[in-house]
Coordinates of C-alpha atoms and ligand atoms in Angstrom, one line a residue:
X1 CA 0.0 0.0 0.0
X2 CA 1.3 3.3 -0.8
X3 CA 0.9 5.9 2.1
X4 CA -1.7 8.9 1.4
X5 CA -1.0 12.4 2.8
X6 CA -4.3 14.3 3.9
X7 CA -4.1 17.8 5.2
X8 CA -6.9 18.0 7.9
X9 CA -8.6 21.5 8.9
X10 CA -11.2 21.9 11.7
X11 CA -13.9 24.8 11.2
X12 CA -15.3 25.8 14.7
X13 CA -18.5 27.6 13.9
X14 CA -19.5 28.0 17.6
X15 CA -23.0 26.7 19.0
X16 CA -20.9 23.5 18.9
X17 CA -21.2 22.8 15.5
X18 CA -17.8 22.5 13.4
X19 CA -16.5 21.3 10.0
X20 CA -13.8 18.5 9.6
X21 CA -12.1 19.3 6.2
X22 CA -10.3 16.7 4.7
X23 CA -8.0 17.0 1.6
X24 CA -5.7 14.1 0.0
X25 CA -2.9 15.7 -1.0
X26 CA -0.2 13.1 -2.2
X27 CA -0.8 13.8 -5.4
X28 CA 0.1 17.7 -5.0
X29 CA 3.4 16.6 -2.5
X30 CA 4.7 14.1 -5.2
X31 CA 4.8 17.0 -8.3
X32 CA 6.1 19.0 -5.4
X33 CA 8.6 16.7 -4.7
X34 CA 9.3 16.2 -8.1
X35 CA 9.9 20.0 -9.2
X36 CA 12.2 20.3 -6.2
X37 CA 14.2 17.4 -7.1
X38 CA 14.3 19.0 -10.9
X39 CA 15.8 22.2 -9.7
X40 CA 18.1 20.6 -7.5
X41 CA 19.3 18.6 -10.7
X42 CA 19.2 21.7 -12.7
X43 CA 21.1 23.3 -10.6
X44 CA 23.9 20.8 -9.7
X45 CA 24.3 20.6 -14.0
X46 CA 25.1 24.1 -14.0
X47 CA 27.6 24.4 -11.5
X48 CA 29.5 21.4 -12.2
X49 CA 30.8 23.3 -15.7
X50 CA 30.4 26.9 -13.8
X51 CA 32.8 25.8 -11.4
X52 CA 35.5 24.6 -13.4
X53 CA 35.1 27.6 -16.2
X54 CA 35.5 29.8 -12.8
X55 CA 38.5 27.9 -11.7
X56 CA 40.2 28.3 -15.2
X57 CA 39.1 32.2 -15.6
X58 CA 41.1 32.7 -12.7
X59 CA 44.0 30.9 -13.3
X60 CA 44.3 32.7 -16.8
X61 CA 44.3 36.0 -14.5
X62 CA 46.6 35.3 -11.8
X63 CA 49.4 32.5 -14.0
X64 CA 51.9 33.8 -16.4
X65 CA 50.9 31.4 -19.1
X66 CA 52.9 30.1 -22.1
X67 CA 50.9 30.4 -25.1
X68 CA 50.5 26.8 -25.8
X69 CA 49.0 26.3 -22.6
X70 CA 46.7 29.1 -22.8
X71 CA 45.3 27.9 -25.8
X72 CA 45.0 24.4 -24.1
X73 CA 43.0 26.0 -21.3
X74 CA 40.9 28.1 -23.6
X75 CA 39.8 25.1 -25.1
X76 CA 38.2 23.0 -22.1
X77 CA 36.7 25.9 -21.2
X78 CA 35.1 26.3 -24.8
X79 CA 34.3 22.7 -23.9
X80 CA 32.4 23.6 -20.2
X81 CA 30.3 26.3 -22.0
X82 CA 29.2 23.9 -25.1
X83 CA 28.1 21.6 -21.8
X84 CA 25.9 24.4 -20.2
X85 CA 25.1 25.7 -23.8
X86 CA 23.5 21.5 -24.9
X87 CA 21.9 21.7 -21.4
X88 CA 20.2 24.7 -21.8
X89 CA 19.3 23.8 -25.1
X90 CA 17.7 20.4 -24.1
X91 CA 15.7 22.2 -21.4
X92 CA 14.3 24.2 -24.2
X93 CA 13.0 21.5 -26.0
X94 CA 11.7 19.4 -23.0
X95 CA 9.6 22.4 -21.7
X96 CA 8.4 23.3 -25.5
X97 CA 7.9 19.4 -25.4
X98 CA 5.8 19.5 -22.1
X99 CA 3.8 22.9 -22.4
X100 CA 2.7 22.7 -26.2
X101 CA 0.0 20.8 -27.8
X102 CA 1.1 18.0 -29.8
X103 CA 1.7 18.5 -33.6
X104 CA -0.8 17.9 -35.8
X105 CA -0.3 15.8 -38.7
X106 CA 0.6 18.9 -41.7
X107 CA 4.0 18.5 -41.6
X108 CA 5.6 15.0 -43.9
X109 CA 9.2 14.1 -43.3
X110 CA 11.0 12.4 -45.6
X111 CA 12.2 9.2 -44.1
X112 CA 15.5 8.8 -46.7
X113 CA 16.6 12.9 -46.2
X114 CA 16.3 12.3 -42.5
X115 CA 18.5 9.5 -42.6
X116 CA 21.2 10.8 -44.8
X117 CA 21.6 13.7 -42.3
X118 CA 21.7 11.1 -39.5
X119 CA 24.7 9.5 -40.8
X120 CA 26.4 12.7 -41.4
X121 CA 26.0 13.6 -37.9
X122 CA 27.2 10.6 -36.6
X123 CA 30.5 10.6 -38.8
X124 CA 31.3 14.1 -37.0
X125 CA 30.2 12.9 -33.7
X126 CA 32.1 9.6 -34.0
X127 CA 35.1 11.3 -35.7
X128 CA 35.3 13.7 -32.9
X129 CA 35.1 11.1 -30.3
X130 CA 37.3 8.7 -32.1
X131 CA 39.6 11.2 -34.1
X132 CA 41.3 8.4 -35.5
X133 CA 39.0 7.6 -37.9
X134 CA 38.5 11.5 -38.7
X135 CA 42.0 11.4 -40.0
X136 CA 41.4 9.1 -42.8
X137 CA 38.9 9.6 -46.2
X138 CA 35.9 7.4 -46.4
X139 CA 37.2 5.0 -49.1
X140 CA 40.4 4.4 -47.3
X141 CA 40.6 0.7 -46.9
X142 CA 38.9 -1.0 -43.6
X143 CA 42.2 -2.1 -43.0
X144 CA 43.9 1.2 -42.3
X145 CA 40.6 2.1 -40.4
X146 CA 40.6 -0.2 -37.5
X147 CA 40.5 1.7 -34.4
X148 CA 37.5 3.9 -35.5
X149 CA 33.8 3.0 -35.6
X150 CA 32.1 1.2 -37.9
X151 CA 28.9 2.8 -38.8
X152 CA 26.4 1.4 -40.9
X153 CA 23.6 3.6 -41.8
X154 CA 21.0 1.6 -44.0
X155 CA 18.7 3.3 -47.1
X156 CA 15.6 4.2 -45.8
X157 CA 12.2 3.2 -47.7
X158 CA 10.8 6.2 -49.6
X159 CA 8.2 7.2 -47.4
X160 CA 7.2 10.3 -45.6
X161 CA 5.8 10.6 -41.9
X162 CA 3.9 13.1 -40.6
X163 CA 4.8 15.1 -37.8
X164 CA 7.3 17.7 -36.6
X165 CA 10.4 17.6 -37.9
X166 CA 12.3 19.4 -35.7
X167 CA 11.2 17.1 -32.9
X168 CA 11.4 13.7 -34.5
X169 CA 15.3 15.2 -35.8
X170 CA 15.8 15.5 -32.1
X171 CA 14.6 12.1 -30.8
X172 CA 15.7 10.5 -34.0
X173 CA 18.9 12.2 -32.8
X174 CA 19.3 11.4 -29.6
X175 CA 19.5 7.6 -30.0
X176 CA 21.9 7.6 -32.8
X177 CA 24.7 9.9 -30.9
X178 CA 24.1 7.7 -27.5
X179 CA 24.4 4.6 -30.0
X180 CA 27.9 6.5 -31.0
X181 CA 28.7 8.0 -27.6
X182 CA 28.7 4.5 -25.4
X183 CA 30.5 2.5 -27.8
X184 CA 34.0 2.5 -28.1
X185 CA 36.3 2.5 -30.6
X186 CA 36.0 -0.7 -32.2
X187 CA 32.9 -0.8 -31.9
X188 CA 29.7 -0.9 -34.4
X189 CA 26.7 1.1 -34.8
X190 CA 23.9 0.0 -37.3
X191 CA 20.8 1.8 -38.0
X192 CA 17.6 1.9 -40.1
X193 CA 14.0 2.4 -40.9
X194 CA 11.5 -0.6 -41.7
X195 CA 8.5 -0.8 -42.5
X196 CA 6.1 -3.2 -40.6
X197 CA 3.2 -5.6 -41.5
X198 CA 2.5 -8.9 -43.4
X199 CA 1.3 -9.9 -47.2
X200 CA 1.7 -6.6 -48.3
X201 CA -0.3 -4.6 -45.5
X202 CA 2.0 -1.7 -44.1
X203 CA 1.4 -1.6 -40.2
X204 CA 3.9 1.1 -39.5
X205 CA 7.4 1.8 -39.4
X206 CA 10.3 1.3 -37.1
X207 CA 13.8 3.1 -36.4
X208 CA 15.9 1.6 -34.7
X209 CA 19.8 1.5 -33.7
X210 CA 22.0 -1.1 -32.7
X211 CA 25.3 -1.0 -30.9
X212 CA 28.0 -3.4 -29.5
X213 CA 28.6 -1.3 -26.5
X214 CA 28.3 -1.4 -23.1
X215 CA 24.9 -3.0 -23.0
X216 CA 22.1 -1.6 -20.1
X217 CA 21.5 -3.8 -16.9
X218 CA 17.9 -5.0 -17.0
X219 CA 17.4 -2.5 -13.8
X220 CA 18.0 0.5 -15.2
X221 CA 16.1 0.4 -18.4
X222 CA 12.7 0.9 -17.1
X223 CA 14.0 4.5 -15.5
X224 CA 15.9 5.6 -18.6
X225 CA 13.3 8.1 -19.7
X226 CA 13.4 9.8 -16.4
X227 CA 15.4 13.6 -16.5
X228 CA 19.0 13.3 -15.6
X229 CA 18.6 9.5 -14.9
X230 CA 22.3 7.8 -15.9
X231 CA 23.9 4.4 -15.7
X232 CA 26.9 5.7 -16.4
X233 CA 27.4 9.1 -14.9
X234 CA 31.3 9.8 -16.1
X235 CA 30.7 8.6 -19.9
X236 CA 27.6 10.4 -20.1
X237 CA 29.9 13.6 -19.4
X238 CA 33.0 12.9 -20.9
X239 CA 30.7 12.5 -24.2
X240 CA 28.6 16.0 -23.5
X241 CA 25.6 14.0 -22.9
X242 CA 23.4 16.1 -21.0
X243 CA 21.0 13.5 -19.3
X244 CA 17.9 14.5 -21.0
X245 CA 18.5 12.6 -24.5
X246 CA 15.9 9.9 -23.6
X247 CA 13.3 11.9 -21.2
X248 CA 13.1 14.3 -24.9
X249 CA 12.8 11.0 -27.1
X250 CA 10.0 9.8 -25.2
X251 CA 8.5 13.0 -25.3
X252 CA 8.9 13.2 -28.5
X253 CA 7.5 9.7 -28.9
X254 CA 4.3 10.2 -27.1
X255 CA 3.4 13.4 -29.2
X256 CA 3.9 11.0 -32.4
X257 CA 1.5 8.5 -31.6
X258 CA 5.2 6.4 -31.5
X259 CA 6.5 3.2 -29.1
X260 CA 9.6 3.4 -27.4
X261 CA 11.2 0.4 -27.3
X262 CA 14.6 -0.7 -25.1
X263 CA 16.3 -3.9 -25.5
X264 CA 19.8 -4.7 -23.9
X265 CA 22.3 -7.2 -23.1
X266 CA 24.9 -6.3 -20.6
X267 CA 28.5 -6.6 -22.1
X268 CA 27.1 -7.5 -25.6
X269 CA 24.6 -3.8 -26.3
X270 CA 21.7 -2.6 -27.0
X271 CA 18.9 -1.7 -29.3
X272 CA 16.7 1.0 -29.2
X273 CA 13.7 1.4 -31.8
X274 CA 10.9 3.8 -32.3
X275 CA 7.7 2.2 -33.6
X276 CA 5.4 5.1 -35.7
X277 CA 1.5 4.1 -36.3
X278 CA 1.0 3.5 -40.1
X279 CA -1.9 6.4 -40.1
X280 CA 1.0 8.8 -39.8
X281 CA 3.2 7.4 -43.0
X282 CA 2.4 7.6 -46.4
X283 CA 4.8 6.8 -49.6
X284 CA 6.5 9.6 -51.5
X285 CA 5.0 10.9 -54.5
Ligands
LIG1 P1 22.9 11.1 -21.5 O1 23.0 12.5 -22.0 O2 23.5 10.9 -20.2 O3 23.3 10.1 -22.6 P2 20.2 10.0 -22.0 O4 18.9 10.4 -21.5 O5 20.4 10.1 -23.5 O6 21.3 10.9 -21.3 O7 20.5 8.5 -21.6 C1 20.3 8.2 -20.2 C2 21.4 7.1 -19.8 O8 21.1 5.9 -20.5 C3 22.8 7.4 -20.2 O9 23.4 8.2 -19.3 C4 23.4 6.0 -20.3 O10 23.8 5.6 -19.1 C5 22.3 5.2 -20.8 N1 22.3 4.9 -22.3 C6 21.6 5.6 -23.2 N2 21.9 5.1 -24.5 C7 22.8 4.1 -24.3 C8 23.4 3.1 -25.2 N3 23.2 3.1 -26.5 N4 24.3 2.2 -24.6 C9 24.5 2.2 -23.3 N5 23.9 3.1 -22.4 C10 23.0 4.0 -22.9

């Protein structure tokens, strides 16, 4: 059983008679709770990076620096203001998210175009992350690129879905550069769209990504969604991630009519897909 709170007031009206006024109120002390525990996060995000860009500001100002260092320090703390900047900017989007109606169904997204800038992004990403693979042209032989990921970005069908495409960029998004972010090196990230049903009846479409990293103990996956929720706190950072990838994907996901679904094996990795209703697809002229 969980426990209720009830706030209790007593009315005396004299003659005797009085007014017992009870009010269950666990629902209003959970969101309470809740927003507290949201600024308190907040907050802590913000001074992590704020702390450190203080701590450098002031060395800059008080150390006679050579100029190789100086440039060294200038650049982690470009890299502390990117982290508030992606924070703030996922904020954003999680209270546009939570405070507007959701989209209506005017706006059709090609399904290939959003792939091909999908795979773009996650070359940068991964390049930056793994810069040895940066260093070397896309037909270099696999050979020479062993150290670097191996991303695998599939054509998608030629189909269009309707929704907003700034939002379904950002969940679509969001799973590909964790995909990237949490596995390493030698690692491989596949992704595609497909379209689902049987004898010829289209029942919908899926995206999904697969990785060979870390994998996601059974535990944690049901809490994944939840705002700043992280298995792993230090590779979420190290990566820029700000902890609000998922809460904005499922989101994102709910205003779509989409399913989110998680599947994970610990040491082997995971797969992540979005499954869209076929009343929102339709196939390109
Ligand atoms: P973050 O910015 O920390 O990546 P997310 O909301 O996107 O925040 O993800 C929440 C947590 O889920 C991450 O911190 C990470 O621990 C875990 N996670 C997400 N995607 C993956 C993945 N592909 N492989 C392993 N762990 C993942």
């Amino acid at each position: 059983l969980n426990p209720v709170r009830l706030s209790v007031q007593l009315h005396e009206y004299g003659e005797g008679r009085r007014l017992l006024l009870s009010r269950d109120v666990t629902m209003f002390e959970q969101a309470d709770a809740m927003r507290r525990d949201f600024v308190a996060n907040v907050s802590h995000e913000i001074r992590t990076p704020l702390t450190v860009l203080s701590g450098f500001v002031e060395t800059l100002q008080t150390l006679p620096l050579q100029e190789e260092e100086r440039t060294r320090y200038l650049g982690l703390m470009s890299q502390q203001a990117e982290r508030m900047q992606a924070l703030v900017n996922d904020l954003l989007m999680l209270s546009r998210l939570e405070g507007s109606p959701p989209p209506g169904g005017g706006e059709w997204v090609a399904l290939p175009a959003m792939m091909r800038q999908l795979q773009q992004e996650a070359q940068t990403l991964s390049a930056v992350l793994h810069p040895a693979a940066s260093t070397l042209p896309p037909q270099a032989p696999l050979e020479a690129k062993r150290g670097g990921q191996t991303l695998d970005f599939e054509a998608a069908p030629a189909y269009e879905l309707a929704g907003a495409s700034t939002e379904l960029h950002s969940a679509l998004s969001n799973l590909v550069s964790n995909a990237v972010r949490y596995t390493p090196a030698d690692g491989t990230v596949r992704c595609g769209w497909r379209l689902l049903g049987q004898g010829g009846e289209m029942e919908g479409a899926e995206f999904w990504v697969q990785d060979t990293g870390p994998g996601i103990a059974a535990e944690h996956i049901p809490r994944l969604t939840e705002r700043f929720y992280r298995v792993d706190r230090s590779r979420s950072r190290e990566t820029g991630g700000t902890g609000l990838g998922l809460a904005i994907v499922k989101h994102v996901a709910q205003r779509h009519g989409a399913e989110l679904k998680i599947e994970s094996t610990l040491g082997l990795g995971s797969r992540f897909a979005l499954l869209f209703p076929a009343s929102r697809l339709r196939p390109m002229a």
